[in-house]
Every structure is written in C-alpha cells, then in structure tokens.
Amino acid sequence: MLDSIPSFARLVAELAKFPGVGTKTATRLAFYLLRQPDAAAAALATAIVDLKRNTRFCSVCFHITEQDPCPLCVDPARDGSLLCVVEEPQAVLAIERSRSFRGRYHVLHGALSPLDGIGPEELRIAPLLDRLKAGEISEVLVATNFTVEGDATALYLARLIQPLGIRTTRLAYGIPMGSELEYVDEATVQRAVQGRREL
Amino acid sequence: MPPLISSAIILRHVDYGEADRIVTVLTPDHGRLKGFARGARRSRKRFGTALEPFAEVRLHWVPRPGGELVSLREAELVSLRTGLRRDLETLALAGYGCELTEALFDEAVGFAEAFGLLRAFLDHLDAAGASAGARLLMELRLLTLAGIVPHLQHCAECHGALPEGPVGFDAGRGGSLCPGCGGAAAGLRVDRLTLGSLGRLLQTPLERFADIRLSPRTLQEGGALLADALRGHLPKPLKSAAFLAGL
Ligand SMILES: [Zn+2]
Ligand SMILES: [Zn+2]
C-alpha cells in the first residue's frame, strides 16, 4: 500500500528507526506531520539538521555541547575540586535536574562490561586520568549506573583513582540495584548525591 | 495459557528500545531461554532488580508459538548475589562462568546438571570471591558435563600408560600423549602429577567448590591445559575471557 506513496513510506521507515517506535506508531506520526502546516514540518527538519550540525562533545568533559569547552566546564560558579563521573550525557541531565551537585562532570560514554568484553580503552578514561593528574580535583563522585556494568566501572575507577590520593565516592542511598540514572526521579538522585559514600 | 514457572539464572540482558529488555536465562528443565521483558528497563514494578545478571529467580513465562523469544511475565527474586560485586575479578569471573556455560550448552542436553554447577559456582564466588581454583574447577566440570573432557591419565591415542615427569598434551589430538605417540613434540608439557590431580578433581562432587586446595603447579599447568581444551570447542573466543585477561 505504502509503495505507491514513496515519500510517505520513506518517512515511516525513518521514524520506525527511533527507539521504541514500531511501524504502527511511525505511520501515525507520519499522518500527523502530513496534516501540519509546511512551516511546522520545516521547523522540525531544521531542528534535526541543526542538532547534528551544531552539537559536539566537549573536549574537556565529553558532555554534549554547542560551544567548546561547554558551559558546565567554564562556569566560574561551579566547584572545580569536585568531579562527577557518569556513563552517558543523559546522566548529566538527570543530576543537573536534581540540583544537588555544583561541581564539574566527566562523561565516559559507556561502561565496562565483562560480558560484552568492553574494556577501559573503549571509554574516555585516559582523558579522565589526565584531568585528575592536573591536580585541581580533590573528590571524584562516581555516578555510574547501579547495574553490573556500572558497578564494574566504579570498582575499576576506584582502583585507578585511589592511588592518586583523591577521595573517591559513589552515589548511595535509595537507588535500587539495576537502575539507570536516566530513569531515577530527582528526589532520589538528590538524596543519593547528598548521601554519597566512600568507594 | 497459564505461565510456566522455572528456576532460572539470569545470564545477561540487552536493552530493547526505550523501555524493554531481552533477557537470556538458564533453566534446569528448559535449558537456555531468551525472554522478552516488557517495560523492564523503565519501570521497576514488575521485575524489580530480579533481571540483573547472575541473579537467581523463579521465572513466570509463556512460550510464544513459532518464536524463539518467550514472554516473561514475572520474576520472583531468590538471590541477587550482591557479593559478586565486591571486586572486579569476582564480577568478571562470574561473567566468564555464565558465558562459558552458555557457549558449551547451547543446544546440548544435561541442562539440569549445568544449572546446578553454575548455581554452585556463582554461590561460591558470592561468598568467597574469585580464585584461580574456582575457575579451574568450573572449566574442568563444564568440559566433563559437555562430554568433551580430554584424556588425562592415559595416552589419548594408544591408551597406554604415561611416564613420570612432564608429558605432552595436545587437545586437538585428544589429550595427553605418550612418548611413543609423539608426546615430546606436543605444544604443551604437563607434569603427570598435574594430570593425576585433575583426574582426582573429576571425582569430587560437581557442586563442591569450597575447601578444595590446589597446588600452584596444578593451577598453572592445569589452567593452560584446560584453555587448550576449551579453544577447540568454542566457536569464537569468549568476551569475558578477554576481559579477565586484561585485568
Ligand atoms: Zn565540558
Ligand atoms: Zn600413546
């Protein structure tokens, strides 16, 4: 049926690639877009192109940003002695939403996985060590997820960081095992930051 | 259709989309199952922490006609085995035990015993942490259960007795080799005492890991022998083995 409307079929195929979106939902979204004014459709298309054109990873913390270094890295009001290490940019957003942390961040872009064979060289761990060796940081808060991969990463980081004489802590308090920060509510993240414990 | 209920050990999971998860488990009666857990990633109501790797659960599941994937309805947590997260070596060795079990028991029989062995291995690591001895016992017993343990205490080719001292070993030719069968040219040299120790370990109960002491020589030579034996039976190198080696 869709073969006779190639433009429509192409959009459905693209939308169906989104996480959690199947052909049915993609078709519904495509019909919605079809009914929108031209300007609305153009705005969406531009937003997608701009996202890809204007954003990159911060060269210091590897969070997503439009300017390099990112605003979080250059904000003079943030505490440069406190560094929070997370797996993905989504976790930076989750912790920022909780308004419980005023230090700086480092995004690893993944986690160690014994089961998938993902080792430290596949994460942004070398630049993390360079930042720590620069000497300004006195505490690293490891905010990896509470999964096997997040725990493996935290154990590995503790082993790496403690010999440098830097205090290493981990989120605690009420985040259940198996959780990804992205899906934890703000109040719980806040309590976990405040109740962080030595690793 | 009412769900089936099985004991199960969670081997691993992959995220599916924003909210769902595909979980691979080992059961004693149905072998390896791959199940679809709807909403497991985002909502913790139905599955809680029960789908974390290494956890033991009572799994409620429904077969899906014609599909490889079964549908997971509920998982009651029996044991999360949080002691496995004490250090990286223990976590990695637990992962290796799961991956090796899955690799050797893909379609084969004998799931009930493999399940009991993996359960005992994980429980031991949970209580005592990683050790070279636990790894060696696990490898040796899995090879035995899979029916592919090499000839140890006799020559693999002529079935004759082996001399004192170092003996040639080549898993590709079936195991230990006497001098008459070209043992001197084999890639591995293993002392006959090590072969004797491994033979005695085969007599120990499958699920016993505690209080079995192994000499440094048995660990070193036995470990190399088992690695050689496993290589020939694994379609590709295990990811968790590479991770362990990198620690
Ligand atoms: Zn930055
Ligand atoms: Zn022979």
Short mmCIF file of C-alpha atoms and ligand atoms in Angstrom, two decimals:
data_model
loop_
_atom_site.label_atom_id
_atom_site.label_comp_id
_atom_site.label_asym_id
_atom_site.label_seq_id
_atom_site.Cartn_x
_atom_site.Cartn_y
_atom_site.Cartn_z
CA MET A 1 0.00 0.00 0.00
CA LEU A 2 2.73 2.47 1.06
CA ASP A 3 4.74 1.61 -2.07
CA SER A 4 2.51 3.87 -4.11
CA ILE A 5 3.37 6.86 -1.86
CA PRO A 6 7.19 6.74 -1.76
CA SER A 7 7.69 9.98 0.23
CA PHE A 8 5.31 8.80 2.90
CA ALA A 9 6.89 5.35 3.00
CA ARG A 10 10.35 6.87 3.36
CA LEU A 11 9.32 8.98 6.35
CA VAL A 12 7.64 5.99 8.03
CA ALA A 13 10.81 3.94 7.52
CA GLU A 14 12.95 6.69 9.09
CA LEU A 15 10.61 7.22 12.07
CA ALA A 16 10.38 3.50 12.71
CA LYS A 17 14.14 3.52 13.46
CA PHE A 18 13.51 5.50 16.66
CA PRO A 19 13.85 3.53 19.90
CA GLY A 20 10.53 2.10 20.98
CA VAL A 21 8.76 3.14 17.74
CA GLY A 22 7.31 0.45 15.50
CA THR A 23 5.73 0.76 12.05
CA LYS A 24 2.30 1.42 13.56
CA THR A 25 3.42 4.42 15.65
CA ALA A 26 5.64 5.64 12.80
CA THR A 27 2.65 5.64 10.45
CA ARG A 28 0.56 7.59 12.98
CA LEU A 29 3.36 10.18 13.36
CA ALA A 30 3.71 10.48 9.59
CA PHE A 31 -0.04 11.17 9.22
CA TYR A 32 0.25 13.79 11.97
CA LEU A 33 3.11 15.51 10.11
CA LEU A 34 1.14 15.37 6.87
CA ARG A 35 -1.63 17.44 8.48
CA GLN A 36 0.80 20.06 9.87
CA PRO A 37 1.43 23.39 8.11
CA ASP A 38 4.56 23.48 5.91
CA ALA A 39 6.34 25.77 8.40
CA ALA A 40 5.94 23.28 11.26
CA ALA A 41 7.38 20.45 9.19
CA ALA A 42 10.27 22.69 8.08
CA ALA A 43 10.97 23.67 11.71
CA LEU A 44 11.25 20.01 12.68
CA ALA A 45 13.55 19.22 9.77
CA THR A 46 15.76 22.24 10.61
CA ALA A 47 15.91 21.28 14.30
CA ILE A 48 17.20 17.83 13.38
CA VAL A 49 19.79 19.17 10.94
CA ASP A 50 20.93 21.85 13.43
CA LEU A 51 21.29 19.29 16.20
CA LYS A 52 23.71 17.30 14.11
CA ARG A 53 25.49 20.36 12.70
CA ASN A 54 25.91 22.41 15.89
CA THR A 55 26.48 19.95 18.68
CA ARG A 56 29.62 18.02 19.51
CA PHE A 57 31.27 16.57 22.60
CA CYS A 58 33.04 18.97 24.95
CA SER A 59 36.79 18.42 24.65
CA VAL A 60 37.17 18.58 28.45
CA CYS A 61 34.22 16.65 29.92
CA PHE A 62 32.73 14.96 26.79
CA HIS A 63 29.21 16.15 27.54
CA ILE A 64 27.19 17.30 24.51
CA THR A 65 27.62 20.99 23.81
CA GLU A 66 27.38 23.73 21.19
CA GLN A 67 30.43 25.59 22.47
CA ASP A 68 33.75 24.06 23.43
CA PRO A 69 34.55 23.89 26.35
CA CYS A 70 30.92 23.52 27.42
CA PRO A 71 29.12 25.94 29.79
CA LEU A 72 29.42 23.43 32.67
CA CYS A 73 33.20 23.38 32.26
CA VAL A 74 33.66 27.16 32.15
CA ASP A 75 31.04 28.28 34.71
CA PRO A 76 33.12 30.02 37.43
CA ALA A 77 30.39 29.38 40.00
CA ARG A 78 30.95 25.63 39.85
CA ASP A 79 33.34 23.88 42.22
CA GLY A 80 36.38 22.73 40.26
CA SER A 81 37.63 20.50 43.05
CA LEU A 82 34.63 18.17 42.77
CA LEU A 83 34.22 15.92 39.72
CA CYS A 84 31.24 13.70 38.94
CA VAL A 85 31.87 10.77 36.57
CA VAL A 86 28.88 9.40 34.62
CA GLU A 87 28.33 6.86 31.86
CA GLU A 88 26.25 8.91 29.42
CA PRO A 89 25.20 12.56 28.82
CA GLN A 90 21.65 11.62 29.94
CA ALA A 91 23.03 11.11 33.46
CA VAL A 92 24.45 14.66 33.49
CA LEU A 93 20.94 15.89 32.72
CA ALA A 94 19.46 13.69 35.47
CA ILE A 95 21.90 15.01 38.09
CA GLU A 96 21.51 18.62 36.95
CA ARG A 97 17.72 18.20 37.24
CA SER A 98 18.19 17.15 40.87
CA ARG A 99 20.04 20.46 41.66
CA SER A 100 22.18 18.63 44.19
CA PHE A 101 25.60 18.88 42.59
CA ARG A 102 27.69 22.01 41.92
CA GLY A 103 30.96 20.50 40.74
CA ARG A 104 32.04 19.55 37.24
CA TYR A 105 31.43 16.43 35.14
CA HIS A 106 33.19 13.78 33.11
CA VAL A 107 31.24 11.59 30.67
CA LEU A 108 32.75 8.16 29.97
CA HIS A 109 30.44 7.31 27.04
CA GLY A 110 29.84 3.78 28.19
CA ALA A 111 30.66 1.37 30.99
CA LEU A 112 32.98 -1.56 31.45
CA SER A 113 31.28 -4.79 30.57
CA PRO A 114 32.83 -8.15 31.42
CA LEU A 115 30.01 -9.83 29.49
CA ASP A 116 30.32 -7.76 26.33
CA GLY A 117 34.10 -7.52 26.53
CA ILE A 118 34.07 -3.71 26.77
CA GLY A 119 37.36 -2.71 28.37
CA PRO A 120 38.70 0.61 29.72
CA GLU A 121 40.31 1.60 26.41
CA GLU A 122 36.86 1.90 24.85
CA LEU A 123 35.79 4.56 27.38
CA ARG A 124 37.02 8.13 27.99
CA ILE A 125 39.13 7.02 30.93
CA ALA A 126 42.56 8.23 29.73
CA PRO A 127 41.39 11.88 29.49
CA LEU A 128 39.81 11.48 32.93
CA LEU A 129 43.19 10.49 34.37
CA ASP A 130 44.81 13.48 32.66
CA ARG A 131 42.27 15.77 34.34
CA LEU A 132 42.92 14.17 37.73
CA LYS A 133 46.68 14.44 37.37
CA ALA A 134 46.36 18.17 36.67
CA GLY A 135 45.86 18.45 40.43
CA GLU A 136 42.79 20.65 40.96
CA ILE A 137 40.36 17.82 41.77
CA SER A 138 40.12 16.56 45.36
CA GLU A 139 37.00 14.37 45.15
CA VAL A 140 35.62 12.15 42.42
CA LEU A 141 31.96 11.21 42.76
CA VAL A 142 31.38 8.06 40.70
CA ALA A 143 27.79 8.24 39.46
CA THR A 144 27.74 5.23 37.16
CA ASN A 145 24.53 3.23 36.93
CA PHE A 146 23.64 0.59 39.53
CA THR A 147 23.98 -2.22 37.02
CA VAL A 148 26.66 -4.90 36.69
CA GLU A 149 28.39 -2.66 34.13
CA GLY A 150 28.11 0.44 36.31
CA ASP A 151 29.44 -1.45 39.34
CA ALA A 152 32.35 -2.87 37.32
CA THR A 153 33.21 0.64 36.14
CA ALA A 154 33.05 2.06 39.68
CA LEU A 155 35.32 -0.71 41.02
CA TYR A 156 37.79 -0.10 38.21
CA LEU A 157 37.81 3.68 38.72
CA ALA A 158 38.30 3.33 42.47
CA ARG A 159 41.36 1.17 41.86
CA LEU A 160 42.72 3.72 39.42
CA ILE A 161 41.96 6.90 41.37
CA GLN A 162 42.69 5.99 44.99
CA PRO A 163 46.48 5.69 44.44
CA LEU A 164 46.41 9.34 43.31
CA GLY A 165 45.32 10.31 46.82
CA ILE A 166 41.98 11.64 45.60
CA ARG A 167 38.83 10.94 47.64
CA THR A 168 36.55 8.62 45.67
CA THR A 169 32.84 8.38 46.49
CA ARG A 170 29.80 6.74 44.95
CA LEU A 171 26.15 7.65 44.83
CA ALA A 172 24.25 5.82 47.52
CA TYR A 173 21.04 5.98 49.40
CA GLY A 174 17.95 4.58 47.87
CA ILE A 175 18.94 3.94 44.27
CA PRO A 176 17.95 0.32 43.72
CA MET A 177 20.33 -2.14 42.12
CA GLY A 178 19.76 -2.48 38.39
CA SER A 179 18.84 1.20 37.98
CA GLU A 180 19.91 3.60 35.28
CA LEU A 181 20.13 7.20 36.49
CA GLU A 182 18.19 8.40 33.49
CA TYR A 183 15.08 6.72 34.91
CA VAL A 184 15.53 7.64 38.58
CA ASP A 185 13.42 10.50 39.97
CA GLU A 186 15.01 13.80 41.01
CA ALA A 187 14.41 13.48 44.74
CA THR A 188 16.12 10.10 44.83
CA VAL A 189 19.11 11.39 42.84
CA GLN A 190 19.33 14.33 45.24
CA ARG A 191 19.39 12.05 48.29
CA ALA A 192 21.95 9.81 46.58
CA VAL A 193 24.31 12.73 45.91
CA GLN A 194 24.00 14.05 49.43
CA GLY A 195 24.42 10.62 51.00
CA ARG A 196 27.35 9.56 48.85
CA ARG A 197 29.77 7.14 50.48
CA GLU A 198 33.45 6.30 50.20
CA LEU A 199 34.22 3.81 47.48
CA MET B 1 -2.44 -20.01 28.90
CA PRO B 2 -1.16 -20.06 32.48
CA PRO B 3 2.53 -19.21 32.74
CA LEU B 4 5.15 -21.88 33.30
CA ILE B 5 7.32 -21.43 36.37
CA SER B 6 11.03 -22.30 36.28
CA SER B 7 14.06 -21.74 38.42
CA ALA B 8 16.39 -19.57 36.35
CA ILE B 9 19.76 -17.86 36.49
CA ILE B 10 19.97 -14.57 34.59
CA LEU B 11 22.93 -14.85 32.20
CA ARG B 12 22.72 -11.45 30.52
CA HIS B 13 20.34 -8.94 29.05
CA VAL B 14 20.21 -6.42 26.24
CA ASP B 15 18.08 -3.31 26.15
CA TYR B 16 15.34 -3.25 23.58
CA GLY B 17 14.15 0.22 22.72
CA GLU B 18 13.44 2.74 25.44
CA ALA B 19 11.67 0.54 27.91
CA ASP B 20 12.04 -3.15 27.22
CA ARG B 21 14.69 -5.75 27.73
CA ILE B 22 15.61 -9.11 26.21
CA VAL B 23 16.91 -11.44 28.90
CA THR B 24 18.87 -14.67 28.46
CA VAL B 25 18.48 -17.18 31.28
CA LEU B 26 19.49 -20.75 32.08
CA THR B 27 16.85 -23.09 33.46
CA PRO B 28 17.32 -26.67 34.64
CA ASP B 29 14.37 -28.07 32.70
CA HIS B 30 14.15 -25.98 29.51
CA GLY B 31 17.81 -25.12 29.03
CA ARG B 32 18.61 -21.69 27.72
CA LEU B 33 15.67 -19.35 27.23
CA LYS B 34 15.55 -15.90 25.71
CA GLY B 35 12.70 -13.86 27.05
CA PHE B 36 11.11 -10.54 26.29
CA ALA B 37 10.54 -8.42 29.41
CA ARG B 38 8.17 -5.63 28.52
CA GLY B 39 8.79 -2.41 30.42
CA ALA B 40 11.67 -3.88 32.46
CA ARG B 41 14.05 -1.05 31.73
CA ARG B 42 11.92 1.92 32.58
CA SER B 43 9.51 0.62 35.18
CA ARG B 44 10.66 -1.44 38.12
CA LYS B 45 7.20 -2.51 39.21
CA ARG B 46 7.00 -5.93 37.64
CA PHE B 47 10.59 -7.18 37.62
CA GLY B 48 12.40 -5.00 40.17
CA THR B 49 16.03 -5.99 40.43
CA ALA B 50 15.30 -9.60 39.52
CA LEU B 51 16.59 -9.40 35.94
CA GLU B 52 20.13 -8.35 36.85
CA PRO B 53 22.84 -10.72 35.55
CA PHE B 54 23.79 -13.55 37.99
CA ALA B 55 20.51 -13.26 39.89
CA GLU B 56 18.54 -16.41 40.60
CA VAL B 57 14.80 -16.13 40.17
CA ARG B 58 11.58 -18.05 39.91
CA LEU B 59 10.57 -17.08 36.42
CA HIS B 60 6.98 -16.97 35.20
CA TRP B 61 6.99 -17.27 31.42
CA VAL B 62 4.84 -18.13 28.44
CA PRO B 63 6.15 -19.74 25.24
CA ARG B 64 5.35 -17.85 22.08
CA PRO B 65 4.32 -20.14 19.25
CA GLY B 66 6.82 -20.15 16.41
CA GLY B 67 9.10 -17.64 18.10
CA GLU B 68 12.48 -18.11 19.72
CA LEU B 69 11.62 -15.44 22.28
CA VAL B 70 9.39 -16.42 25.20
CA SER B 71 7.34 -13.85 27.03
CA LEU B 72 8.39 -13.06 30.60
CA ARG B 73 5.53 -12.33 32.95
CA GLU B 74 7.12 -12.10 36.37
CA ALA B 75 10.39 -12.84 38.15
CA GLU B 76 10.49 -13.58 41.88
CA LEU B 77 13.93 -12.88 43.24
CA VAL B 78 15.59 -15.81 45.00
CA SER B 79 19.12 -14.39 45.27
CA LEU B 80 20.74 -11.30 43.80
CA ARG B 81 24.27 -12.44 44.79
CA THR B 82 25.48 -8.96 45.65
CA GLY B 83 28.76 -10.44 46.94
CA LEU B 84 29.79 -10.84 43.29
CA ARG B 85 30.15 -7.06 43.11
CA ARG B 86 32.88 -6.96 45.79
CA ASP B 87 35.67 -6.59 43.23
CA LEU B 88 36.30 -6.56 39.52
CA GLU B 89 37.90 -10.03 39.41
CA THR B 90 34.88 -11.67 41.04
CA LEU B 91 32.44 -9.84 38.77
CA ALA B 92 34.45 -10.77 35.69
CA LEU B 93 34.85 -14.42 36.71
CA ALA B 94 31.10 -14.70 37.35
CA GLY B 95 30.52 -13.34 33.86
CA TYR B 96 33.01 -15.83 32.45
CA GLY B 97 31.23 -18.75 34.16
CA CYS B 98 27.92 -17.66 32.63
CA GLU B 99 29.34 -17.11 29.16
CA LEU B 100 31.23 -20.41 29.17
CA THR B 101 28.16 -22.34 30.33
CA GLU B 102 26.08 -20.77 27.60
CA ALA B 103 28.74 -21.44 24.95
CA LEU B 104 29.12 -25.12 25.85
CA PHE B 105 25.44 -25.87 26.45
CA ASP B 106 23.85 -24.06 23.56
CA GLU B 107 21.72 -26.89 22.22
CA ALA B 108 23.08 -29.83 24.16
CA VAL B 109 21.43 -31.96 26.85
CA GLY B 110 22.33 -32.07 30.52
CA PHE B 111 20.90 -28.69 31.45
CA ALA B 112 19.86 -29.71 34.95
CA GLU B 113 23.44 -30.54 35.90
CA ALA B 114 24.86 -27.46 34.14
CA PHE B 115 22.33 -25.34 36.01
CA GLY B 116 23.33 -26.90 39.35
CA LEU B 117 27.01 -26.38 38.54
CA LEU B 118 26.58 -22.73 37.55
CA ARG B 119 24.46 -22.09 40.63
CA ALA B 120 27.13 -23.60 42.90
CA PHE B 121 29.89 -21.67 41.11
CA LEU B 122 28.09 -18.31 41.47
CA ASP B 123 27.17 -19.04 45.10
CA HIS B 124 30.80 -19.86 45.85
CA LEU B 125 32.09 -16.65 44.23
CA ASP B 126 29.34 -14.70 46.02
CA ALA B 127 30.59 -16.00 49.38
CA ALA B 128 34.34 -16.34 48.83
CA GLY B 129 35.28 -14.12 45.88
CA ALA B 130 37.25 -15.05 42.77
CA SER B 131 40.08 -17.59 42.79
CA ALA B 132 42.12 -19.43 40.17
CA GLY B 133 40.97 -22.70 41.77
CA ALA B 134 37.28 -21.91 41.30
CA ARG B 135 37.92 -21.07 37.65
CA LEU B 136 39.82 -24.30 37.05
CA LEU B 137 37.14 -26.43 38.72
CA MET B 138 34.41 -24.72 36.71
CA GLU B 139 36.21 -25.25 33.40
CA LEU B 140 37.04 -28.89 34.15
CA ARG B 141 33.49 -29.72 35.26
CA LEU B 142 31.83 -27.96 32.34
CA LEU B 143 34.05 -29.89 29.91
CA THR B 144 33.06 -33.08 31.73
CA LEU B 145 29.34 -32.30 31.63
CA ALA B 146 29.56 -31.42 27.96
CA GLY B 147 31.26 -34.79 27.40
CA ILE B 148 34.40 -33.27 25.92
CA VAL B 149 36.95 -33.61 28.71
CA PRO B 150 40.31 -34.63 27.15
CA HIS B 151 42.17 -37.86 28.00
CA LEU B 152 44.21 -37.03 31.08
CA GLN B 153 45.80 -40.05 32.75
CA HIS B 154 46.29 -42.27 29.70
CA CYS B 155 47.67 -41.59 26.25
CA ALA B 156 44.83 -40.27 24.06
CA GLU B 157 45.99 -42.25 21.03
CA CYS B 158 47.31 -45.66 22.22
CA HIS B 159 45.61 -45.57 25.66
CA GLY B 160 48.96 -46.69 27.15
CA ALA B 161 50.37 -45.57 30.48
CA LEU B 162 52.17 -42.24 30.78
CA PRO B 163 55.75 -41.88 32.09
CA GLU B 164 56.74 -39.98 35.25
CA GLY B 165 57.53 -36.29 34.89
CA PRO B 166 56.45 -33.97 32.06
CA VAL B 167 54.03 -35.38 29.50
CA GLY B 168 53.00 -33.93 26.13
CA PHE B 169 49.44 -32.61 25.79
CA ASP B 170 47.53 -31.65 22.66
CA ALA B 171 43.77 -31.14 22.96
CA GLY B 172 43.45 -31.33 19.17
CA ARG B 173 44.71 -34.93 19.30
CA GLY B 174 42.52 -35.84 22.25
CA GLY B 175 44.66 -35.00 25.29
CA SER B 176 47.81 -36.44 26.90
CA LEU B 177 50.30 -38.19 24.58
CA CYS B 178 52.90 -40.80 25.49
CA PRO B 179 56.48 -40.50 24.06
CA GLY B 180 55.73 -43.32 21.59
CA CYS B 181 52.81 -41.31 20.14
CA GLY B 182 54.89 -38.17 19.68
CA GLY B 183 54.21 -36.59 23.07
CA ALA B 184 57.59 -34.87 23.04
CA ALA B 185 56.55 -32.74 20.05
CA ALA B 186 53.20 -31.61 21.57
CA GLY B 187 52.71 -27.88 22.18
CA LEU B 188 52.06 -28.22 25.91
CA ARG B 189 54.10 -30.02 28.59
CA VAL B 190 52.22 -31.02 31.74
CA ASP B 191 53.60 -32.94 34.70
CA ARG B 192 51.99 -36.32 35.31
CA LEU B 193 51.26 -35.22 38.89
CA THR B 194 49.11 -32.38 37.49
CA LEU B 195 47.23 -34.88 35.31
CA GLY B 196 46.71 -37.02 38.41
CA SER B 197 45.35 -34.05 40.36
CA LEU B 198 42.94 -33.17 37.56
CA GLY B 199 41.83 -36.79 37.45
CA ARG B 200 41.13 -36.72 41.19
CA LEU B 201 39.20 -33.45 40.83
CA LEU B 202 36.87 -35.21 38.38
CA GLN B 203 35.85 -37.48 41.29
CA THR B 204 34.80 -34.57 43.54
CA PRO B 205 31.10 -33.66 43.78
CA LEU B 206 30.06 -31.39 40.91
CA GLU B 207 28.70 -28.66 43.16
CA ARG B 208 31.51 -28.51 45.69
CA PHE B 209 33.87 -25.56 45.37
CA ALA B 210 34.78 -24.73 48.96
CA ASP B 211 37.78 -26.36 50.68
CA ILE B 212 39.41 -27.76 47.56
CA ARG B 213 43.08 -26.80 47.63
CA LEU B 214 45.19 -26.90 44.50
CA SER B 215 48.95 -26.52 44.23
CA PRO B 216 50.39 -23.61 42.24
CA ARG B 217 51.64 -26.12 39.68
CA THR B 218 48.19 -27.68 39.21
CA LEU B 219 46.67 -24.21 38.81
CA GLN B 220 49.28 -23.09 36.30
CA GLU B 221 49.67 -26.25 34.20
CA GLY B 222 46.03 -27.31 34.61
CA GLY B 223 44.86 -23.83 33.60
CA ALA B 224 46.93 -23.94 30.40
CA LEU B 225 45.70 -27.46 29.62
CA LEU B 226 42.05 -26.51 30.06
CA ALA B 227 42.48 -23.34 27.98
CA ASP B 228 43.87 -25.54 25.19
CA ALA B 229 40.97 -27.98 25.56
CA LEU B 230 38.34 -25.21 25.55
CA ARG B 231 39.75 -23.43 22.49
CA GLY B 232 38.80 -26.32 20.23
CA HIS B 233 35.18 -26.35 21.42
CA LEU B 234 34.36 -22.65 21.39
CA PRO B 235 33.16 -21.20 18.10
CA LYS B 236 34.81 -17.88 18.98
CA PRO B 237 36.91 -16.53 21.87
CA LEU B 238 34.81 -15.53 24.87
CA LYS B 239 34.49 -11.79 25.50
CA SER B 240 34.58 -12.29 29.25
CA ALA B 241 37.82 -14.30 28.96
CA ALA B 242 39.48 -11.39 27.17
CA PHE B 243 38.15 -9.03 29.85
CA LEU B 244 39.54 -11.25 32.62
CA ALA B 245 42.90 -11.48 30.90
CA GLY B 246 43.03 -7.67 30.67
CA LEU B 247 42.62 -7.15 34.43
ZN ZN C 1 32.57 20.28 29.34
ZN ZN C 2 50.49 -43.33 23.10
#
